[in-house]
Amino acid sequence: MINSIKNGFKDTYLRYSNILNKYYPSHGSTGFTERNLTNNFVAAMEKEIGEDCISWFEAPISLDNKAHIDAVIFTDDSTILIEAKRFTSPESKVNSVKSDMVRMHLSSSIELLEAGLADKSQGRKRYSIVLADVWTENTAKRELFDNWPKCLSSDEFVYSDKISFGGLHSLGSWVNDYKLLIAVSEIKI
């Protein structure tokens, strides 16, 4: 599954490159909504995995406080939880991501997500994915990018990557500042 996630992230970059070479979807600010990152990544994963994949957005992980995650992907043998963030304010957003990571690793979150699965196969692998974008126009954001994913946790991630868009054909100087990030952990319950 890790290779599929790696390929999905690379395809997300290609999807974004295609879009951003033809259209700049933000005017007067540095920001694209998290939903675009989640949707493009899930579409890339669906393409990578094929028929053995279903996905759902805004999936509930708690009935008590109506908490949700941005997306979940199920395959025959894996569950993938996805949270996306825009690092507009690195310190507060990093703390928010850390809280999201804790929520994604709770057995109660996994149990609720998987309660509706028709096939609850033994040996199911579970992963949490943090997807993020950051505009590195200031020192704090450059440091976040440089220290990714260590800024989230000292634990080892099964996969992490960061991608720059400096090679786009766009005339805007923003291409040097815009970056995509991913950090993947295996969930053990």
PDB file of C-alpha atoms in Angstrom:
ATOM      1  CA  MET A   1       0.000   0.000   0.000  1.00  0.00           C
ATOM      2  CA  ILE A   2       2.885   2.367   0.703  1.00  0.00           C
ATOM      3  CA  ASN A   3       3.934   2.220  -2.955  1.00  0.00           C
ATOM      4  CA  SER A   4       0.366   3.054  -3.974  1.00  0.00           C
ATOM      5  CA  ILE A   5       0.407   6.035  -1.598  1.00  0.00           C
ATOM      6  CA  LYS A   6       3.757   7.201  -3.020  1.00  0.00           C
ATOM      7  CA  ASN A   7       2.387   6.906  -6.546  1.00  0.00           C
ATOM      8  CA  GLY A   8      -0.809   8.675  -5.505  1.00  0.00           C
ATOM      9  CA  PHE A   9       1.181  11.591  -4.092  1.00  0.00           C
ATOM     10  CA  LYS A  10       3.283  11.833  -7.259  1.00  0.00           C
ATOM     11  CA  ASP A  11       0.115  11.768  -9.351  1.00  0.00           C
ATOM     12  CA  THR A  12      -1.371  14.498  -7.131  1.00  0.00           C
ATOM     13  CA  TYR A  13       1.671  16.616  -7.937  1.00  0.00           C
ATOM     14  CA  LEU A  14       1.171  15.936 -11.669  1.00  0.00           C
ATOM     15  CA  ARG A  15      -2.537  16.806 -11.404  1.00  0.00           C
ATOM     16  CA  TYR A  16      -1.680  20.063  -9.606  1.00  0.00           C
ATOM     17  CA  SER A  17       1.053  20.859 -12.134  1.00  0.00           C
ATOM     18  CA  ASN A  18      -1.395  20.389 -14.988  1.00  0.00           C
ATOM     19  CA  ILE A  19      -3.966  22.630 -13.313  1.00  0.00           C
ATOM     20  CA  LEU A  20      -1.519  25.302 -12.177  1.00  0.00           C
ATOM     21  CA  ASN A  21       0.167  25.506 -15.586  1.00  0.00           C
ATOM     22  CA  LYS A  22      -3.226  26.410 -17.054  1.00  0.00           C
ATOM     23  CA  TYR A  23      -5.062  28.140 -14.232  1.00  0.00           C
ATOM     24  CA  TYR A  24      -4.100  29.978 -11.062  1.00  0.00           C
ATOM     25  CA  PRO A  25      -7.102  29.460  -8.771  1.00  0.00           C
ATOM     26  CA  SER A  26      -6.273  32.057  -6.123  1.00  0.00           C
ATOM     27  CA  HIS A  27      -6.494  35.788  -6.542  1.00  0.00           C
ATOM     28  CA  GLY A  28      -4.847  38.261  -4.203  1.00  0.00           C
ATOM     29  CA  SER A  29      -3.904  35.624  -1.628  1.00  0.00           C
ATOM     30  CA  THR A  30      -1.732  32.598  -1.126  1.00  0.00           C
ATOM     31  CA  GLY A  31      -4.192  29.835  -0.636  1.00  0.00           C
ATOM     32  CA  PHE A  32      -6.167  27.033  -2.127  1.00  0.00           C
ATOM     33  CA  THR A  33      -8.752  25.287   0.035  1.00  0.00           C
ATOM     34  CA  GLU A  34      -7.833  22.018   1.714  1.00  0.00           C
ATOM     35  CA  ARG A  35     -10.710  20.339  -0.089  1.00  0.00           C
ATOM     36  CA  ASN A  36      -8.856  20.641  -3.415  1.00  0.00           C
ATOM     37  CA  LEU A  37      -5.833  18.850  -2.000  1.00  0.00           C
ATOM     38  CA  THR A  38      -7.980  16.082  -0.509  1.00  0.00           C
ATOM     39  CA  ASN A  39     -10.058  15.634  -3.673  1.00  0.00           C
ATOM     40  CA  ASN A  40      -7.047  15.530  -5.984  1.00  0.00           C
ATOM     41  CA  PHE A  41      -5.188  13.066  -3.755  1.00  0.00           C
ATOM     42  CA  VAL A  42      -8.212  10.756  -3.412  1.00  0.00           C
ATOM     43  CA  ALA A  43      -8.752  10.872  -7.195  1.00  0.00           C
ATOM     44  CA  ALA A  44      -5.084   9.959  -7.687  1.00  0.00           C
ATOM     45  CA  MET A  45      -5.411   7.073  -5.215  1.00  0.00           C
ATOM     46  CA  GLU A  46      -8.587   5.819  -6.894  1.00  0.00           C
ATOM     47  CA  LYS A  47      -6.736   5.821 -10.212  1.00  0.00           C
ATOM     48  CA  GLU A  48      -3.735   4.044  -8.639  1.00  0.00           C
ATOM     49  CA  ILE A  49      -5.707   1.385  -6.759  1.00  0.00           C
ATOM     50  CA  GLY A  50      -8.518   0.891  -9.260  1.00  0.00           C
ATOM     51  CA  GLU A  51     -11.647  -1.163  -8.609  1.00  0.00           C
ATOM     52  CA  ASP A  52     -10.382  -2.267  -5.191  1.00  0.00           C
ATOM     53  CA  CYS A  53     -11.034   1.197  -3.766  1.00  0.00           C
ATOM     54  CA  ILE A  54     -13.906   3.139  -2.277  1.00  0.00           C
ATOM     55  CA  SER A  55     -13.669   6.571  -0.703  1.00  0.00           C
ATOM     56  CA  TRP A  56     -15.752   8.911   1.385  1.00  0.00           C
ATOM     57  CA  PHE A  57     -15.286  12.547   2.346  1.00  0.00           C
ATOM     58  CA  GLU A  58     -16.030  14.064   5.763  1.00  0.00           C
ATOM     59  CA  ALA A  59     -16.198  10.610   7.331  1.00  0.00           C
ATOM     60  CA  PRO A  60     -17.361  10.513  10.973  1.00  0.00           C
ATOM     61  CA  ILE A  61     -14.867   9.327  13.599  1.00  0.00           C
ATOM     62  CA  SER A  62     -16.936  10.174  16.696  1.00  0.00           C
ATOM     63  CA  LEU A  63     -20.646  10.268  17.354  1.00  0.00           C
ATOM     64  CA  ASP A  64     -20.218  12.227  20.609  1.00  0.00           C
ATOM     65  CA  ASN A  65     -18.789  15.435  19.186  1.00  0.00           C
ATOM     66  CA  LYS A  66     -19.539  14.858  15.500  1.00  0.00           C
ATOM     67  CA  ALA A  67     -15.804  14.815  14.715  1.00  0.00           C
ATOM     68  CA  HIS A  68     -14.845  13.791  11.198  1.00  0.00           C
ATOM     69  CA  ILE A  69     -11.805  13.340   9.005  1.00  0.00           C
ATOM     70  CA  ASP A  70     -11.405  14.874   5.583  1.00  0.00           C
ATOM     71  CA  ALA A  71     -11.501  11.541   3.740  1.00  0.00           C
ATOM     72  CA  VAL A  72     -11.202   7.813   4.148  1.00  0.00           C
ATOM     73  CA  ILE A  73     -10.210   5.243   1.532  1.00  0.00           C
ATOM     74  CA  PHE A  74     -11.031   1.553   1.913  1.00  0.00           C
ATOM     75  CA  THR A  75      -9.498  -1.285  -0.058  1.00  0.00           C
ATOM     76  CA  ASP A  76     -10.022  -5.008   0.493  1.00  0.00           C
ATOM     77  CA  ASP A  77      -7.197  -5.048   3.037  1.00  0.00           C
ATOM     78  CA  SER A  78      -6.514  -1.427   4.049  1.00  0.00           C
ATOM     79  CA  THR A  79      -8.119   1.620   5.631  1.00  0.00           C
ATOM     80  CA  ILE A  80      -6.537   5.010   4.901  1.00  0.00           C
ATOM     81  CA  LEU A  81      -7.515   8.081   6.925  1.00  0.00           C
ATOM     82  CA  ILE A  82      -6.691  11.472   5.392  1.00  0.00           C
ATOM     83  CA  GLU A  83      -6.467  14.925   6.953  1.00  0.00           C
ATOM     84  CA  ALA A  84      -5.453  17.918   4.856  1.00  0.00           C
ATOM     85  CA  LYS A  85      -4.151  21.246   6.133  1.00  0.00           C
ATOM     86  CA  ARG A  86      -3.037  24.587   4.800  1.00  0.00           C
ATOM     87  CA  PHE A  87      -0.123  25.816   6.853  1.00  0.00           C
ATOM     88  CA  THR A  88      -1.106  29.457   6.986  1.00  0.00           C
ATOM     89  CA  SER A  89       0.115  29.834  10.562  1.00  0.00           C
ATOM     90  CA  PRO A  90       2.703  27.104  11.121  1.00  0.00           C
ATOM     91  CA  GLU A  91       2.671  26.920  14.914  1.00  0.00           C
ATOM     92  CA  SER A  92      -1.095  26.696  15.395  1.00  0.00           C
ATOM     93  CA  LYS A  93      -1.586  24.447  12.365  1.00  0.00           C
ATOM     94  CA  VAL A  94       1.162  22.041  13.486  1.00  0.00           C
ATOM     95  CA  ASN A  95      -0.612  21.712  16.837  1.00  0.00           C
ATOM     96  CA  SER A  96      -3.897  21.131  15.005  1.00  0.00           C
ATOM     97  CA  VAL A  97      -2.283  18.400  12.872  1.00  0.00           C
ATOM     98  CA  LYS A  98      -0.852  16.742  15.973  1.00  0.00           C
ATOM     99  CA  SER A  99      -4.379  16.612  17.446  1.00  0.00           C
ATOM    100  CA  ASP A 100      -5.708  15.219  14.157  1.00  0.00           C
ATOM    101  CA  MET A 101      -3.043  12.517  14.200  1.00  0.00           C
ATOM    102  CA  VAL A 102      -4.042  11.468  17.718  1.00  0.00           C
ATOM    103  CA  ARG A 103      -7.728  11.296  16.699  1.00  0.00           C
ATOM    104  CA  MET A 104      -6.915   9.231  13.607  1.00  0.00           C
ATOM    105  CA  HIS A 105      -5.000   6.696  15.716  1.00  0.00           C
ATOM    106  CA  LEU A 106      -7.773   6.108  18.273  1.00  0.00           C
ATOM    107  CA  SER A 107      -9.246   2.620  18.142  1.00  0.00           C
ATOM    108  CA  SER A 108     -12.709   4.168  18.602  1.00  0.00           C
ATOM    109  CA  SER A 109     -12.193   6.238  15.427  1.00  0.00           C
ATOM    110  CA  ILE A 110     -11.177   3.166  13.433  1.00  0.00           C
ATOM    111  CA  GLU A 111     -14.038   1.086  14.837  1.00  0.00           C
ATOM    112  CA  LEU A 112     -16.607   3.704  13.838  1.00  0.00           C
ATOM    113  CA  LEU A 113     -15.147   4.122  10.351  1.00  0.00           C
ATOM    114  CA  GLU A 114     -15.003   0.385   9.731  1.00  0.00           C
ATOM    115  CA  ALA A 115     -18.394  -0.396  11.327  1.00  0.00           C
ATOM    116  CA  GLY A 116     -20.107  -0.055   7.958  1.00  0.00           C
ATOM    117  CA  LEU A 117     -17.691  -2.248   6.025  1.00  0.00           C
ATOM    118  CA  ALA A 118     -19.284  -5.353   4.564  1.00  0.00           C
ATOM    119  CA  ASP A 119     -15.967  -7.240   4.675  1.00  0.00           C
ATOM    120  CA  LYS A 120     -14.067  -6.802   7.910  1.00  0.00           C
ATOM    121  CA  SER A 121     -11.097  -8.955   6.948  1.00  0.00           C
ATOM    122  CA  GLN A 122      -8.506  -9.949   9.522  1.00  0.00           C
ATOM    123  CA  GLY A 123      -5.063  -8.479   8.998  1.00  0.00           C
ATOM    124  CA  ARG A 124      -6.389  -5.145   7.728  1.00  0.00           C
ATOM    125  CA  LYS A 125      -3.651  -2.491   7.524  1.00  0.00           C
ATOM    126  CA  ARG A 126      -4.491   1.047   8.592  1.00  0.00           C
ATOM    127  CA  TYR A 127      -2.718   4.276   7.730  1.00  0.00           C
ATOM    128  CA  SER A 128      -3.102   7.918   8.650  1.00  0.00           C
ATOM    129  CA  ILE A 129      -2.086  10.478   6.063  1.00  0.00           C
ATOM    130  CA  VAL A 130      -1.437  14.142   6.659  1.00  0.00           C
ATOM    131  CA  LEU A 131      -1.542  16.089   3.402  1.00  0.00           C
ATOM    132  CA  ALA A 132      -0.594  19.727   3.506  1.00  0.00           C
ATOM    133  CA  ASP A 133       0.386  22.672   1.447  1.00  0.00           C
ATOM    134  CA  VAL A 134       2.531  25.572   2.499  1.00  0.00           C
ATOM    135  CA  TRP A 135       3.605  28.833   0.919  1.00  0.00           C
ATOM    136  CA  THR A 136       7.224  29.392   1.949  1.00  0.00           C
ATOM    137  CA  GLU A 137       7.173  33.176   1.689  1.00  0.00           C
ATOM    138  CA  ASN A 138       8.435  33.665   5.248  1.00  0.00           C
ATOM    139  CA  THR A 139      10.983  32.134   7.619  1.00  0.00           C
ATOM    140  CA  ALA A 140       8.500  30.191   9.786  1.00  0.00           C
ATOM    141  CA  LYS A 141       6.963  28.490   6.761  1.00  0.00           C
ATOM    142  CA  ARG A 142      10.362  27.745   5.210  1.00  0.00           C
ATOM    143  CA  GLU A 143      11.442  26.134   8.494  1.00  0.00           C
ATOM    144  CA  LEU A 144       8.277  24.026   8.556  1.00  0.00           C
ATOM    145  CA  PHE A 145       9.002  22.866   5.003  1.00  0.00           C
ATOM    146  CA  ASP A 146      12.661  22.173   5.790  1.00  0.00           C
ATOM    147  CA  ASN A 147      11.776  20.214   8.956  1.00  0.00           C
ATOM    148  CA  TRP A 148       8.915  18.203   7.466  1.00  0.00           C
ATOM    149  CA  PRO A 149       7.734  15.780   8.937  1.00  0.00           C
ATOM    150  CA  LYS A 150       9.903  16.045  12.077  1.00  0.00           C
ATOM    151  CA  CYS A 151       7.905  19.130  13.061  1.00  0.00           C
ATOM    152  CA  LEU A 152       4.905  16.806  13.601  1.00  0.00           C
ATOM    153  CA  SER A 153       6.500  14.002  15.577  1.00  0.00           C
ATOM    154  CA  SER A 154       9.812  12.467  16.496  1.00  0.00           C
ATOM    155  CA  ASP A 155       8.311   9.079  15.613  1.00  0.00           C
ATOM    156  CA  GLU A 156       9.217   7.499  12.313  1.00  0.00           C
ATOM    157  CA  PHE A 157       6.783   7.822   9.457  1.00  0.00           C
ATOM    158  CA  VAL A 158       6.427   4.933   7.002  1.00  0.00           C
ATOM    159  CA  TYR A 159       6.565   7.501   4.201  1.00  0.00           C
ATOM    160  CA  SER A 160       6.954  11.238   3.912  1.00  0.00           C
ATOM    161  CA  ASP A 161       7.748  13.589   1.082  1.00  0.00           C
ATOM    162  CA  LYS A 162       7.681  17.229   0.084  1.00  0.00           C
ATOM    163  CA  ILE A 163       7.368  18.624  -3.416  1.00  0.00           C
ATOM    164  CA  SER A 164       8.079  22.050  -4.899  1.00  0.00           C
ATOM    165  CA  PHE A 165       6.504  23.551  -8.001  1.00  0.00           C
ATOM    166  CA  GLY A 166       9.481  25.600  -9.220  1.00  0.00           C
ATOM    167  CA  GLY A 167       9.367  23.956 -12.659  1.00  0.00           C
ATOM    168  CA  LEU A 168       5.944  25.217 -13.682  1.00  0.00           C
ATOM    169  CA  HIS A 169       5.564  27.381 -16.773  1.00  0.00           C
ATOM    170  CA  SER A 170       3.609  30.006 -14.841  1.00  0.00           C
ATOM    171  CA  LEU A 171       4.832  33.566 -14.953  1.00  0.00           C
ATOM    172  CA  GLY A 172       3.976  34.141 -11.298  1.00  0.00           C
ATOM    173  CA  SER A 173       6.705  34.223  -8.675  1.00  0.00           C
ATOM    174  CA  TRP A 174       4.402  32.121  -6.456  1.00  0.00           C
ATOM    175  CA  VAL A 175       5.647  28.905  -8.098  1.00  0.00           C
ATOM    176  CA  ASN A 176       8.836  29.114  -6.057  1.00  0.00           C
ATOM    177  CA  ASP A 177       6.890  29.370  -2.786  1.00  0.00           C
ATOM    178  CA  TYR A 178       4.134  26.769  -3.182  1.00  0.00           C
ATOM    179  CA  LYS A 179       4.857  23.271  -1.784  1.00  0.00           C
ATOM    180  CA  LEU A 180       2.967  20.035  -1.095  1.00  0.00           C
ATOM    181  CA  LEU A 181       3.712  17.811   1.908  1.00  0.00           C
ATOM    182  CA  ILE A 182       2.723  14.300   2.959  1.00  0.00           C
ATOM    183  CA  ALA A 183       3.385  12.236   6.083  1.00  0.00           C
ATOM    184  CA  VAL A 184       2.092   8.667   6.482  1.00  0.00           C
ATOM    185  CA  SER A 185       1.917   6.640   9.696  1.00  0.00           C
ATOM    186  CA  GLU A 186       0.780   3.098  10.202  1.00  0.00           C
ATOM    187  CA  ILE A 187      -2.066   2.851  12.719  1.00  0.00           C
ATOM    188  CA  LYS A 188      -1.644   0.026  15.212  1.00  0.00           C
ATOM    189  CA  ILE A 189      -4.741  -1.015  17.149  1.00  0.00           C
TER     190      ILE A 189
END
